[in-house]
């Protein structure tokens, strides 16, 4: 990296490079990237709420998340969104579609202010031929991605919407260690490919059973063991 003269690169590029070098996760991923590929990196700042990829468009670049979070979702013809995953630092975008310039399977939207490192298709493929370390990380990423998507697909097939909502409530209860927490219904409806109305109906049923109480997005868990039973049966 000392071989590069600062005058040859923009301030945005140098800022992005410093972020990569100073972050252990990013550095471990990119430390063996050849100089000829590093010189082609483009750092992009994406504001919260902005679209990064649109379902159906042709993929022409590979991107790595340097900072921030994004939602990956499939959009049905009727406008419903089915969230596949939430990605963060070190995750990749366009890695499935870029090899043959395929159409994006899903859309990607920035959940927070996000910075991406991007490469054109030609330079990305050149990187793979030169950097075996990155090749191995790509294989691990594919494996992890396939595992998580398979796990989610199995859950969606085996459990009813009622059970999945109860499981989501139970998970938040376990994670936060408190019986009072906030529930983003819109986010949940996208995760489960269900209407907000359906989510509200299930919450109303749980309220009638005195398992929860609710006030807008605020949930109060009244009977944790009963909720757990609802999630399992």
mmCIF file of N, CA and C in Angstrom, residues 78-176:
data_model
loop_
_atom_site.group_PDB
_atom_site.id
_atom_site.type_symbol
_atom_site.label_atom_id
_atom_site.label_comp_id
_atom_site.label_asym_id
_atom_site.label_seq_id
_atom_site.Cartn_x
_atom_site.Cartn_y
_atom_site.Cartn_z
ATOM 1 N N UNK A 78 -47.907 -8.191 -6.444
ATOM 2 C CA UNK A 78 -48.897 -7.356 -5.757
ATOM 3 C C UNK A 78 -48.260 -6.330 -4.825
ATOM 4 N N UNK A 79 -46.916 -6.234 -4.858
ATOM 5 C CA UNK A 79 -46.225 -5.227 -4.065
ATOM 6 C C UNK A 79 -45.735 -5.702 -2.716
ATOM 7 N N UNK A 80 -46.129 -6.907 -2.300
ATOM 8 C CA UNK A 80 -45.655 -7.418 -1.010
ATOM 9 C C UNK A 80 -44.169 -7.721 -1.073
ATOM 10 N N UNK A 81 -43.495 -7.431 0.037
ATOM 11 C CA UNK A 81 -42.062 -7.689 0.117
ATOM 12 C C UNK A 81 -41.790 -8.847 1.062
ATOM 13 N N UNK A 82 -40.931 -9.758 0.606
ATOM 14 C CA UNK A 82 -40.538 -10.909 1.415
ATOM 15 C C UNK A 82 -39.050 -10.778 1.695
ATOM 16 N N UNK A 83 -38.709 -10.417 2.926
ATOM 17 C CA UNK A 83 -37.306 -10.190 3.255
ATOM 18 C C UNK A 83 -36.561 -11.496 3.371
ATOM 19 N N UNK A 84 -35.484 -11.607 2.613
ATOM 20 C CA UNK A 84 -34.651 -12.800 2.614
ATOM 21 C C UNK A 84 -33.581 -12.739 3.697
ATOM 22 N N UNK A 85 -33.010 -11.557 3.882
ATOM 23 C CA UNK A 85 -31.889 -11.450 4.830
ATOM 24 C C UNK A 85 -31.587 -9.988 5.114
ATOM 25 N N UNK A 86 -30.861 -9.767 6.180
ATOM 26 C CA UNK A 86 -30.281 -8.452 6.481
ATOM 27 C C UNK A 86 -28.771 -8.631 6.517
ATOM 28 N N UNK A 87 -28.063 -7.866 5.685
ATOM 29 C CA UNK A 87 -26.621 -7.981 5.568
ATOM 30 C C UNK A 87 -25.940 -6.783 6.216
ATOM 31 N N UNK A 88 -24.701 -7.022 6.657
ATOM 32 C CA UNK A 88 -23.909 -5.964 7.261
ATOM 33 C C UNK A 88 -22.466 -6.022 6.800
ATOM 34 N N UNK A 89 -21.611 -5.397 7.559
ATOM 35 C CA UNK A 89 -20.191 -5.272 7.220
ATOM 36 C C UNK A 89 -19.567 -6.624 6.861
ATOM 37 N N UNK A 90 -18.907 -6.670 5.704
ATOM 38 C CA UNK A 90 -18.233 -7.882 5.259
ATOM 39 C C UNK A 90 -19.083 -8.766 4.365
ATOM 40 N N UNK A 91 -20.377 -8.481 4.267
ATOM 41 C CA UNK A 91 -21.255 -9.267 3.396
ATOM 42 C C UNK A 91 -21.166 -8.744 1.959
ATOM 43 N N UNK A 92 -21.603 -9.580 1.019
ATOM 44 C CA UNK A 92 -21.426 -9.301 -0.403
ATOM 45 C C UNK A 92 -22.768 -9.137 -1.100
ATOM 46 N N UNK A 93 -22.763 -8.328 -2.163
ATOM 47 C CA UNK A 93 -23.951 -8.095 -2.978
ATOM 48 C C UNK A 93 -23.610 -8.330 -4.449
ATOM 49 N N UNK A 94 -24.491 -9.036 -5.149
ATOM 50 C CA UNK A 94 -24.283 -9.287 -6.567
ATOM 51 C C UNK A 94 -23.389 -10.468 -6.856
ATOM 52 N N UNK A 95 -22.992 -11.196 -5.795
ATOM 53 C CA UNK A 95 -22.048 -12.305 -5.973
ATOM 54 C C UNK A 95 -22.652 -13.474 -6.741
ATOM 55 N N UNK A 96 -23.980 -13.625 -6.725
ATOM 56 C CA UNK A 96 -24.641 -14.717 -7.446
ATOM 57 C C UNK A 96 -24.895 -14.365 -8.909
ATOM 58 N N UNK A 97 -25.233 -13.110 -9.150
ATOM 59 C CA UNK A 97 -25.695 -12.720 -10.482
ATOM 60 C C UNK A 97 -24.586 -12.241 -11.415
ATOM 61 N N UNK A 98 -23.451 -11.811 -10.866
ATOM 62 C CA UNK A 98 -22.469 -11.098 -11.675
ATOM 63 C C UNK A 98 -21.758 -11.961 -12.718
ATOM 64 N N UNK A 99 -21.623 -13.258 -12.475
ATOM 65 C CA UNK A 99 -20.788 -14.085 -13.348
ATOM 66 C C UNK A 99 -21.290 -14.126 -14.790
ATOM 67 N N UNK A 100 -22.578 -14.169 -14.999
ATOM 68 C CA UNK A 100 -23.135 -14.182 -16.351
ATOM 69 C C UNK A 100 -24.041 -12.984 -16.601
ATOM 70 N N UNK A 101 -23.816 -11.909 -15.865
ATOM 71 C CA UNK A 101 -24.642 -10.702 -15.979
ATOM 72 C C UNK A 101 -26.126 -11.040 -15.872
ATOM 73 N N UNK A 102 -26.463 -11.826 -14.849
ATOM 74 C CA UNK A 102 -27.857 -12.224 -14.661
ATOM 75 C C UNK A 102 -28.673 -11.073 -14.080
ATOM 76 N N UNK A 103 -29.990 -11.251 -14.125
ATOM 77 C CA UNK A 103 -30.882 -10.301 -13.465
ATOM 78 C C UNK A 103 -30.812 -10.497 -11.957
ATOM 79 N N UNK A 104 -30.884 -9.398 -11.210
ATOM 80 C CA UNK A 104 -30.911 -9.511 -9.756
ATOM 81 C C UNK A 104 -32.130 -10.324 -9.321
ATOM 82 N N UNK A 105 -31.922 -11.298 -8.441
ATOM 83 C CA UNK A 105 -33.005 -12.108 -7.907
ATOM 84 C C UNK A 105 -33.852 -11.285 -6.949
ATOM 85 N N UNK A 106 -33.199 -10.418 -6.186
ATOM 86 C CA UNK A 106 -33.870 -9.630 -5.158
ATOM 87 C C UNK A 106 -33.469 -8.158 -5.278
ATOM 88 N N UNK A 107 -34.196 -7.324 -4.570
ATOM 89 C CA UNK A 107 -33.820 -5.923 -4.419
ATOM 90 C C UNK A 107 -33.050 -5.751 -3.106
ATOM 91 N N UNK A 108 -32.246 -4.720 -3.054
ATOM 92 C CA UNK A 108 -31.468 -4.414 -1.846
ATOM 93 C C UNK A 108 -31.645 -2.939 -1.527
ATOM 94 N N UNK A 109 -31.986 -2.644 -0.269
ATOM 95 C CA UNK A 109 -32.196 -1.265 0.181
ATOM 96 C C UNK A 109 -31.372 -1.020 1.440
ATOM 97 N N UNK A 110 -30.767 0.145 1.534
ATOM 98 C CA UNK A 110 -29.965 0.501 2.709
ATOM 99 C C UNK A 110 -30.867 0.753 3.914
ATOM 100 N N UNK A 111 -30.618 0.031 5.005
ATOM 101 C CA UNK A 111 -31.363 0.219 6.250
ATOM 102 C C UNK A 111 -30.794 1.400 7.037
ATOM 103 N N UNK A 112 -29.507 1.617 6.892
ATOM 104 C CA UNK A 112 -28.829 2.748 7.531
ATOM 105 C C UNK A 112 -27.880 3.343 6.493
ATOM 106 N N UNK A 113 -27.245 4.456 6.822
ATOM 107 C CA UNK A 113 -26.223 4.992 5.923
ATOM 108 C C UNK A 113 -25.157 3.925 5.720
ATOM 109 N N UNK A 114 -24.872 3.631 4.476
ATOM 110 C CA UNK A 114 -24.056 2.461 4.131
ATOM 111 C C UNK A 114 -22.928 2.850 3.187
ATOM 112 N N UNK A 115 -21.771 2.225 3.364
ATOM 113 C CA UNK A 115 -20.674 2.410 2.422
ATOM 114 C C UNK A 115 -20.362 1.083 1.743
ATOM 115 N N UNK A 116 -20.224 1.141 0.430
ATOM 116 C CA UNK A 116 -19.926 -0.045 -0.359
ATOM 117 C C UNK A 116 -18.574 0.095 -1.036
ATOM 118 N N UNK A 117 -17.914 -1.040 -1.201
ATOM 119 C CA UNK A 117 -16.752 -1.146 -2.078
ATOM 120 C C UNK A 117 -17.238 -1.904 -3.307
ATOM 121 N N UNK A 118 -17.103 -1.324 -4.488
ATOM 122 C CA UNK A 118 -17.657 -1.953 -5.688
ATOM 123 C C UNK A 118 -16.594 -2.143 -6.765
ATOM 124 N N UNK A 119 -16.847 -3.163 -7.596
ATOM 125 C CA UNK A 119 -15.971 -3.462 -8.732
ATOM 126 C C UNK A 119 -16.813 -3.840 -9.938
ATOM 127 N N UNK A 120 -16.317 -3.548 -11.112
ATOM 128 C CA UNK A 120 -16.981 -3.987 -12.336
ATOM 129 C C UNK A 120 -16.848 -5.503 -12.463
ATOM 130 N N UNK A 121 -17.640 -6.088 -13.325
ATOM 131 C CA UNK A 121 -17.610 -7.535 -13.531
ATOM 132 C C UNK A 121 -16.215 -8.005 -13.957
ATOM 133 N N UNK A 122 -15.601 -7.295 -14.888
ATOM 134 C CA UNK A 122 -14.286 -7.714 -15.399
ATOM 135 C C UNK A 122 -13.232 -7.702 -14.304
ATOM 136 N N UNK A 123 -13.203 -6.666 -13.498
ATOM 137 C CA UNK A 123 -12.187 -6.574 -12.446
ATOM 138 C C UNK A 123 -12.476 -7.544 -11.304
ATOM 139 N N UNK A 124 -13.761 -7.806 -11.036
ATOM 140 C CA UNK A 124 -14.103 -8.803 -10.025
ATOM 141 C C UNK A 124 -13.616 -10.196 -10.456
ATOM 142 N N UNK A 125 -13.851 -10.571 -11.691
ATOM 143 C CA UNK A 125 -13.417 -11.884 -12.180
ATOM 144 C C UNK A 125 -11.897 -11.982 -12.206
ATOM 145 N N UNK A 126 -11.229 -10.873 -12.528
ATOM 146 C CA UNK A 126 -9.771 -10.849 -12.497
ATOM 147 C C UNK A 126 -9.273 -11.061 -11.073
ATOM 148 N N UNK A 127 -9.938 -10.457 -10.110
ATOM 149 C CA UNK A 127 -9.583 -10.611 -8.693
ATOM 150 C C UNK A 127 -9.642 -12.074 -8.289
ATOM 151 N N UNK A 128 -10.672 -12.770 -8.698
ATOM 152 C CA UNK A 128 -10.820 -14.177 -8.336
ATOM 153 C C UNK A 128 -9.691 -15.037 -8.893
ATOM 154 N N UNK A 129 -9.186 -14.691 -10.054
ATOM 155 C CA UNK A 129 -8.099 -15.478 -10.644
ATOM 156 C C UNK A 129 -6.770 -15.242 -9.936
ATOM 157 N N UNK A 130 -6.643 -14.095 -9.255
ATOM 158 C CA UNK A 130 -5.363 -13.725 -8.648
ATOM 159 C C UNK A 130 -5.289 -13.975 -7.137
ATOM 160 N N UNK A 131 -6.431 -14.091 -6.482
ATOM 161 C CA UNK A 131 -6.457 -14.091 -5.016
ATOM 162 C C UNK A 131 -7.175 -15.339 -4.493
ATOM 163 N N UNK A 132 -6.411 -16.380 -4.184
ATOM 164 C CA UNK A 132 -7.006 -17.621 -3.683
ATOM 165 C C UNK A 132 -7.636 -17.423 -2.304
ATOM 166 N N UNK A 133 -7.050 -16.544 -1.498
ATOM 167 C CA UNK A 133 -7.601 -16.257 -0.169
ATOM 168 C C UNK A 133 -9.035 -15.741 -0.285
ATOM 169 N N UNK A 134 -9.250 -14.808 -1.203
ATOM 170 C CA UNK A 134 -10.597 -14.259 -1.386
ATOM 171 C C UNK A 134 -11.532 -15.325 -1.955
ATOM 172 N N UNK A 135 -11.004 -16.174 -2.828
ATOM 173 C CA UNK A 135 -11.798 -17.295 -3.353
ATOM 174 C C UNK A 135 -12.342 -18.155 -2.223
ATOM 175 N N UNK A 136 -11.500 -18.475 -1.271
ATOM 176 C CA UNK A 136 -11.923 -19.304 -0.142
ATOM 177 C C UNK A 136 -12.978 -18.597 0.699
ATOM 178 N N UNK A 137 -12.821 -17.297 0.913
ATOM 179 C CA UNK A 137 -13.816 -16.554 1.663
ATOM 180 C C UNK A 137 -15.150 -16.508 0.928
ATOM 181 N N UNK A 138 -15.091 -16.424 -0.384
ATOM 182 C CA UNK A 138 -16.314 -16.451 -1.192
ATOM 183 C C UNK A 138 -17.047 -17.769 -1.013
ATOM 184 N N UNK A 139 -16.315 -18.876 -1.022
ATOM 185 C CA UNK A 139 -16.931 -20.196 -0.851
ATOM 186 C C UNK A 139 -17.596 -20.311 0.517
ATOM 187 N N UNK A 140 -16.936 -19.801 1.559
ATOM 188 C CA UNK A 140 -17.526 -19.826 2.894
ATOM 189 C C UNK A 140 -18.794 -18.972 2.939
ATOM 190 N N UNK A 141 -18.749 -17.829 2.272
ATOM 191 C CA UNK A 141 -19.916 -16.952 2.240
ATOM 192 C C UNK A 141 -21.082 -17.633 1.544
ATOM 193 N N UNK A 142 -20.824 -18.276 0.407
ATOM 194 C CA UNK A 142 -21.879 -18.998 -0.307
ATOM 195 C C UNK A 142 -22.474 -20.090 0.583
ATOM 196 N N UNK A 143 -21.601 -20.815 1.274
ATOM 197 C CA UNK A 143 -22.066 -21.896 2.144
ATOM 198 C C UNK A 143 -22.960 -21.359 3.257
ATOM 199 N N UNK A 144 -22.516 -20.289 3.901
ATOM 200 C CA UNK A 144 -23.295 -19.692 4.984
ATOM 201 C C UNK A 144 -24.623 -19.151 4.472
ATOM 202 N N UNK A 145 -24.576 -18.487 3.314
ATOM 203 C CA UNK A 145 -25.789 -17.927 2.732
ATOM 204 C C UNK A 145 -26.798 -19.017 2.396
ATOM 205 N N UNK A 146 -26.342 -20.094 1.786
ATOM 206 C CA UNK A 146 -27.231 -21.195 1.417
ATOM 207 C C UNK A 146 -27.817 -21.858 2.665
ATOM 208 N N UNK A 147 -26.998 -21.998 3.685
ATOM 209 C CA UNK A 147 -27.454 -22.610 4.930
ATOM 210 C C UNK A 147 -28.579 -21.787 5.555
ATOM 211 N N UNK A 148 -28.372 -20.467 5.655
ATOM 212 C CA UNK A 148 -29.368 -19.597 6.285
ATOM 213 C C UNK A 148 -30.660 -19.548 5.476
ATOM 214 N N UNK A 149 -30.545 -19.480 4.152
ATOM 215 C CA UNK A 149 -31.744 -19.435 3.314
ATOM 216 C C UNK A 149 -32.509 -20.756 3.375
ATOM 217 N N UNK A 150 -31.787 -21.881 3.421
ATOM 218 C CA UNK A 150 -32.433 -23.192 3.535
ATOM 219 C C UNK A 150 -33.144 -23.326 4.870
ATOM 220 N N UNK A 151 -32.493 -22.835 5.925
ATOM 221 C CA UNK A 151 -33.095 -22.868 7.258
ATOM 222 C C UNK A 151 -34.368 -22.034 7.308
ATOM 223 N N UNK A 152 -34.319 -20.869 6.696
ATOM 224 C CA UNK A 152 -35.491 -19.991 6.674
ATOM 225 C C UNK A 152 -36.620 -20.611 5.847
ATOM 226 N N UNK A 153 -36.278 -21.195 4.688
ATOM 227 C CA UNK A 153 -37.290 -21.819 3.837
ATOM 228 C C UNK A 153 -37.963 -22.984 4.555
ATOM 229 N N UNK A 154 -37.180 -23.764 5.304
ATOM 230 C CA UNK A 154 -37.736 -24.891 6.057
ATOM 231 C C UNK A 154 -38.697 -24.394 7.127
ATOM 232 N N UNK A 155 -38.312 -23.334 7.825
ATOM 233 C CA UNK A 155 -39.169 -22.776 8.863
ATOM 234 C C UNK A 155 -40.465 -22.246 8.274
ATOM 235 N N UNK A 156 -40.365 -21.563 7.138
ATOM 236 C CA UNK A 156 -41.559 -21.009 6.500
ATOM 237 C C UNK A 156 -42.517 -22.104 6.045
ATOM 238 N N UNK A 157 -41.951 -23.268 5.674
ATOM 239 C CA UNK A 157 -42.781 -24.369 5.179
ATOM 240 C C UNK A 157 -43.398 -25.182 6.310
ATOM 241 N N UNK A 158 -42.663 -25.344 7.394
ATOM 242 C CA UNK A 158 -43.094 -26.246 8.468
ATOM 243 C C UNK A 158 -44.006 -25.585 9.495
ATOM 244 N N UNK A 159 -43.870 -24.266 9.666
ATOM 245 C CA UNK A 159 -44.617 -23.596 10.728
ATOM 246 C C UNK A 159 -45.657 -22.639 10.153
ATOM 247 N N UNK A 160 -46.784 -22.560 10.825
ATOM 248 C CA UNK A 160 -47.831 -21.635 10.408
ATOM 249 C C UNK A 160 -47.400 -20.201 10.709
ATOM 250 N N UNK A 161 -48.118 -19.226 10.143
ATOM 251 C CA UNK A 161 -47.803 -17.834 10.409
ATOM 252 C C UNK A 161 -47.971 -17.532 11.895
ATOM 253 N N UNK A 162 -48.990 -18.103 12.507
ATOM 254 C CA UNK A 162 -49.218 -17.915 13.939
ATOM 255 C C UNK A 162 -47.992 -18.373 14.739
ATOM 256 N N UNK A 163 -47.451 -19.547 14.406
ATOM 257 C CA UNK A 163 -46.287 -20.061 15.123
ATOM 258 C C UNK A 163 -45.061 -19.182 14.892
ATOM 259 N N UNK A 164 -44.882 -18.717 13.661
ATOM 260 C CA UNK A 164 -43.701 -17.905 13.352
ATOM 261 C C UNK A 164 -43.749 -16.550 14.063
ATOM 262 N N UNK A 165 -44.946 -15.970 14.170
ATOM 263 C CA UNK A 165 -45.067 -14.719 14.917
ATOM 264 C C UNK A 165 -44.754 -14.957 16.395
ATOM 265 N N UNK A 166 -45.265 -16.051 16.945
ATOM 266 C CA UNK A 166 -44.972 -16.390 18.344
ATOM 267 C C UNK A 166 -43.483 -16.645 18.547
ATOM 268 N N UNK A 167 -42.851 -17.301 17.580
ATOM 269 C CA UNK A 167 -41.412 -17.548 17.663
ATOM 270 C C UNK A 167 -40.632 -16.231 17.629
ATOM 271 N N UNK A 168 -41.088 -15.290 16.803
ATOM 272 C CA UNK A 168 -40.424 -13.986 16.719
ATOM 273 C C UNK A 168 -40.546 -13.229 18.041
ATOM 274 N N UNK A 169 -41.718 -13.294 18.668
ATOM 275 C CA UNK A 169 -41.910 -12.647 19.963
ATOM 276 C C UNK A 169 -41.041 -13.299 21.035
ATOM 277 N N UNK A 170 -40.993 -14.621 21.014
ATOM 278 C CA UNK A 170 -40.177 -15.350 21.994
ATOM 279 C C UNK A 170 -38.690 -15.019 21.834
ATOM 280 N N UNK A 171 -38.246 -14.918 20.578
ATOM 281 C CA UNK A 171 -36.845 -14.596 20.310
ATOM 282 C C UNK A 171 -36.499 -13.214 20.850
ATOM 283 N N UNK A 172 -37.371 -12.240 20.646
ATOM 284 C CA UNK A 172 -37.118 -10.895 21.162
ATOM 285 C C UNK A 172 -37.094 -10.893 22.697
ATOM 286 N N UNK A 173 -37.973 -11.675 23.290
ATOM 287 C CA UNK A 173 -38.008 -11.807 24.749
ATOM 288 C C UNK A 173 -36.680 -12.374 25.266
ATOM 289 N N UNK A 174 -36.172 -13.407 24.604
ATOM 290 C CA UNK A 174 -34.905 -14.009 25.025
ATOM 291 C C UNK A 174 -33.724 -13.071 24.796
ATOM 292 N N UNK A 175 -33.723 -12.396 23.654
ATOM 293 C CA UNK A 175 -32.593 -11.520 23.310
ATOM 294 C C UNK A 175 -32.515 -10.312 24.234
ATOM 295 N N UNK A 176 -33.663 -9.719 24.565
ATOM 296 C CA UNK A 176 -33.663 -8.482 25.338
ATOM 297 C C UNK A 176 -33.766 -8.714 26.842
#
